[in-house]
Every structure is written in structure tokens, then in C-alpha cells.
PDB file of C-alpha atoms in Angstrom:
ATOM      1  CA  UNK A   1      -0.020   0.065  -0.036  1.00 61.00           C
ATOM      2  CA  UNK A   2       1.231   3.711  -0.600  1.00 63.00           C
ATOM      3  CA  UNK A   3       2.084   5.912   2.010  1.00 64.00           C
ATOM      4  CA  UNK A   4       0.095   9.374   1.570  1.00 66.00           C
ATOM      5  CA  UNK A   5       0.973  11.243   4.859  1.00 68.00           C
ATOM      6  CA  UNK A   6       3.977  11.410   6.782  1.00 68.00           C
ATOM      7  CA  UNK A   7       4.356  10.229   9.840  1.00 76.00           C
ATOM      8  CA  UNK A   8       5.936  13.572  11.673  1.00 78.00           C
ATOM      9  CA  UNK A   9       5.920  16.797   9.997  1.00 77.00           C
ATOM     10  CA  UNK A  10       8.537  18.054   7.323  1.00 89.00           C
ATOM     11  CA  UNK A  11       9.373  21.458   7.766  1.00 93.00           C
ATOM     12  CA  UNK A  12      10.958  22.062   4.263  1.00 95.00           C
ATOM     13  CA  UNK A  13       7.562  21.957   2.922  1.00 93.00           C
ATOM     14  CA  UNK A  14       7.091  25.697   4.137  1.00 95.00           C
ATOM     15  CA  UNK A  15       9.421  26.581   1.453  1.00 95.00           C
ATOM     16  CA  UNK A  16       8.246  24.835  -0.962  1.00 93.00           C
ATOM     17  CA  UNK A  17       4.621  25.136  -1.178  1.00 90.00           C
ATOM     18  CA  UNK A  18       4.293  28.882  -1.631  1.00 91.00           C
ATOM     19  CA  UNK A  19       1.795  31.455  -2.144  1.00 91.00           C
ATOM     20  CA  UNK A  20       3.425  33.815  -4.131  1.00 91.00           C
ATOM     21  CA  UNK A  21       4.131  36.572  -1.734  1.00 95.00           C
ATOM     22  CA  UNK A  22       6.851  39.016  -1.643  1.00 95.00           C
ATOM     23  CA  UNK A  23       7.687  37.814   1.608  1.00 95.00           C
ATOM     24  CA  UNK A  24       7.378  34.266   0.910  1.00 95.00           C
ATOM     25  CA  UNK A  25       9.843  32.017  -0.667  1.00 95.00           C
ATOM     26  CA  UNK A  26       9.668  31.999  -4.316  1.00 93.00           C
ATOM     27  CA  UNK A  27       7.869  29.481  -6.402  1.00 91.00           C
ATOM     28  CA  UNK A  28      10.121  27.041  -7.945  1.00 92.00           C
ATOM     29  CA  UNK A  29       9.772  23.660  -9.613  1.00 93.00           C
ATOM     30  CA  UNK A  30      10.993  20.568  -7.835  1.00 93.00           C
ATOM     31  CA  UNK A  31      12.108  17.002  -9.550  1.00 92.00           C
ATOM     32  CA  UNK A  32      11.147  13.902  -7.802  1.00 88.00           C
ATOM     33  CA  UNK A  33      14.796  12.462  -8.149  1.00 91.00           C
ATOM     34  CA  UNK A  34      16.316  15.171  -5.847  1.00 92.00           C
ATOM     35  CA  UNK A  35      13.543  16.524  -4.098  1.00 91.00           C
ATOM     36  CA  UNK A  36      15.669  16.179  -0.497  1.00 92.00           C
ATOM     37  CA  UNK A  37      18.308  18.815  -1.976  1.00 95.00           C
ATOM     38  CA  UNK A  38      15.998  21.034  -3.438  1.00 96.00           C
ATOM     39  CA  UNK A  39      13.983  21.448  -0.292  1.00 95.00           C
ATOM     40  CA  UNK A  40      17.203  22.460   1.678  1.00 96.00           C
ATOM     41  CA  UNK A  41      18.128  24.763  -0.949  1.00 96.00           C
ATOM     42  CA  UNK A  42      14.947  26.379  -0.759  1.00 97.00           C
ATOM     43  CA  UNK A  43      15.118  26.452   2.644  1.00 97.00           C
ATOM     44  CA  UNK A  44      18.738  27.871   3.046  1.00 96.00           C
ATOM     45  CA  UNK A  45      17.780  30.094  -0.240  1.00 96.00           C
ATOM     46  CA  UNK A  46      15.072  32.010   1.933  1.00 97.00           C
ATOM     47  CA  UNK A  47      16.703  32.510   4.995  1.00 97.00           C
ATOM     48  CA  UNK A  48      20.045  33.561   4.225  1.00 95.00           C
ATOM     49  CA  UNK A  49      17.679  36.283   1.448  1.00 95.00           C
ATOM     50  CA  UNK A  50      15.866  37.538   4.284  1.00 95.00           C
ATOM     51  CA  UNK A  51      13.759  35.143   6.033  1.00 97.00           C
ATOM     52  CA  UNK A  52      15.688  35.248   8.932  1.00 97.00           C
ATOM     53  CA  UNK A  53      18.268  38.464   9.754  1.00 97.00           C
ATOM     54  CA  UNK A  54      20.379  38.547  12.464  1.00 97.00           C
ATOM     55  CA  UNK A  55      22.150  41.333  14.091  1.00 97.00           C
ATOM     56  CA  UNK A  56      24.720  39.626  16.384  1.00 95.00           C
ATOM     57  CA  UNK A  57      25.718  42.949  17.835  1.00 96.00           C
ATOM     58  CA  UNK A  58      22.266  43.784  19.289  1.00 97.00           C
ATOM     59  CA  UNK A  59      21.389  40.143  19.591  1.00 96.00           C
ATOM     60  CA  UNK A  60      18.555  40.247  17.766  1.00 98.00           C
ATOM     61  CA  UNK A  61      17.049  37.979  15.211  1.00 97.00           C
ATOM     62  CA  UNK A  62      14.590  39.619  12.391  1.00 98.00           C
ATOM     63  CA  UNK A  63      12.440  35.988  11.564  1.00 98.00           C
ATOM     64  CA  UNK A  64       9.908  35.710   8.926  1.00 98.00           C
ATOM     65  CA  UNK A  65       6.462  35.118  10.143  1.00 98.00           C
ATOM     66  CA  UNK A  66       6.363  31.807   8.352  1.00 98.00           C
ATOM     67  CA  UNK A  67       8.346  30.375  11.316  1.00 98.00           C
ATOM     68  CA  UNK A  68       5.769  31.638  13.952  1.00 97.00           C
ATOM     69  CA  UNK A  69       2.778  30.709  12.188  1.00 97.00           C
ATOM     70  CA  UNK A  70       4.167  27.190  11.519  1.00 96.00           C
ATOM     71  CA  UNK A  71       6.424  26.953  14.427  1.00 96.00           C
ATOM     72  CA  UNK A  72       5.152  23.542  16.097  1.00 95.00           C
ATOM     73  CA  UNK A  73       6.507  22.077  12.276  1.00 94.00           C
ATOM     74  CA  UNK A  74      10.166  23.569  13.518  1.00 95.00           C
ATOM     75  CA  UNK A  75      10.595  23.201  17.056  1.00 95.00           C
ATOM     76  CA  UNK A  76       8.182  22.990  20.340  1.00 94.00           C
ATOM     77  CA  UNK A  77       9.235  26.399  20.897  1.00 96.00           C
ATOM     78  CA  UNK A  78      11.231  29.675  19.835  1.00 96.00           C
ATOM     79  CA  UNK A  79      14.588  28.509  20.879  1.00 96.00           C
ATOM     80  CA  UNK A  80      14.345  25.117  18.977  1.00 96.00           C
ATOM     81  CA  UNK A  81      12.607  27.233  16.019  1.00 97.00           C
ATOM     82  CA  UNK A  82      16.018  29.027  15.635  1.00 97.00           C
ATOM     83  CA  UNK A  83      18.146  26.034  16.487  1.00 97.00           C
ATOM     84  CA  UNK A  84      16.430  24.623  13.578  1.00 96.00           C
ATOM     85  CA  UNK A  85      16.852  27.466  11.525  1.00 96.00           C
ATOM     86  CA  UNK A  86      20.910  27.380  12.071  1.00 96.00           C
ATOM     87  CA  UNK A  87      20.795  24.265  10.011  1.00 94.00           C
ATOM     88  CA  UNK A  88      20.724  26.452   7.102  1.00 95.00           C
ATOM     89  CA  UNK A  89      23.158  29.020   8.132  1.00 95.00           C
ATOM     90  CA  UNK A  90      26.255  29.430   6.955  1.00 94.00           C
ATOM     91  CA  UNK A  91      28.637  27.290   9.555  1.00 95.00           C
ATOM     92  CA  UNK A  92      30.039  30.626  11.175  1.00 94.00           C
ATOM     93  CA  UNK A  93      26.705  32.191  11.614  1.00 94.00           C
ATOM     94  CA  UNK A  94      25.083  28.817  13.084  1.00 96.00           C
ATOM     95  CA  UNK A  95      27.731  28.931  15.656  1.00 96.00           C
ATOM     96  CA  UNK A  96      27.244  32.572  16.824  1.00 95.00           C
ATOM     97  CA  UNK A  97      23.465  31.870  17.079  1.00 96.00           C
ATOM     98  CA  UNK A  98      24.277  28.660  18.932  1.00 94.00           C
ATOM     99  CA  UNK A  99      26.146  31.077  21.636  1.00 95.00           C
ATOM    100  CA  UNK A 100      23.310  33.390  21.660  1.00 95.00           C
ATOM    101  CA  UNK A 101      20.713  30.687  22.232  1.00 95.00           C
ATOM    102  CA  UNK A 102      22.987  29.197  25.298  1.00 95.00           C
ATOM    103  CA  UNK A 103      23.414  32.732  26.878  1.00 94.00           C
ATOM    104  CA  UNK A 104      19.352  33.378  26.510  1.00 92.00           C
ATOM    105  CA  UNK A 105      20.142  36.755  25.056  1.00 93.00           C
ATOM    106  CA  UNK A 106      18.643  36.489  21.766  1.00 96.00           C
ATOM    107  CA  UNK A 107      15.428  38.457  21.107  1.00 97.00           C
ATOM    108  CA  UNK A 108      13.202  37.108  18.299  1.00 98.00           C
ATOM    109  CA  UNK A 109      11.186  39.775  16.278  1.00 98.00           C
ATOM    110  CA  UNK A 110       8.788  38.462  13.243  1.00 98.00           C
ATOM    111  CA  UNK A 111       9.123  40.886  10.450  1.00 98.00           C
ATOM    112  CA  UNK A 112       5.598  42.337   8.794  1.00 98.00           C
ATOM    113  CA  UNK A 113       4.660  40.121   5.818  1.00 96.00           C
ATOM    114  CA  UNK A 114       4.006  41.849   2.870  1.00 94.00           C
ATOM    115  CA  UNK A 115       0.885  40.114   1.031  1.00 96.00           C
ATOM    116  CA  UNK A 116       1.628  41.594  -2.041  1.00 94.00           C
ATOM    117  CA  UNK A 117       2.347  39.513  -5.382  1.00 93.00           C
ATOM    118  CA  UNK A 118       5.935  38.572  -6.127  1.00 84.00           C
ATOM    119  CA  UNK A 119       5.458  39.040  -9.523  1.00 76.00           C
TER     120      UNK A 119
END
């Protein structure tokens, strides 16, 4: 029998199934043979191009509302969501983010969402 549902949430889906807004990930095509790496690329590209902006001086992360709206898929709480985000960042930024999370000094501010069409 063919499995039609995932046994656990796949957070990468939020970077692939998009509504075509300015604040959302860009619309793109995916291929079944390479879907996992393409989904990782979509997440990485979205996050490093404005989906998460971290000011390490002020210890503030400006995050896409997508991370808040679907937070349950990324982690149990805001710290886990930010740890999940770190997977997609450059290694040096990921390490700095973990340091901020460990110190409990990181403040997360969710960016306003622009529902305008991305065309």
C-alpha cells in the first residue's frame, strides 16, 4: 500500500508550497529524483536572503512570520525553532546563533509579512 501521509511534520514543506507573496519563498519547480536537496536549497535560500536576519551586535533576530505561523513544525518553542533555522545558515553564523541561544540573550522579532504578489 502506498503511504499518503508523513508520520511526522516536514518543516521544509513551508519553503516549497508557497503562495507567491513578496515575503514568502519564491515559487520554483522540484524534481522527484532530487527533492530532498532541492528542499534544503529552497530553505537555505529563503532564510539567507531575508527570511532570517540576525544582528549579533544587538542580539536580535528578525525572522519571517512563516517561522512563527508554522512554529510547531520547526520546534516545540522559539529556541528550538531558532536551532532548526541554524541548520541552513553558514557555519560561522550558525555557531554565533547557538552561542546567543545558550546565553538566553537572543530576542526574536517577527518581520511584517508583505502579502503583495511576487511578480
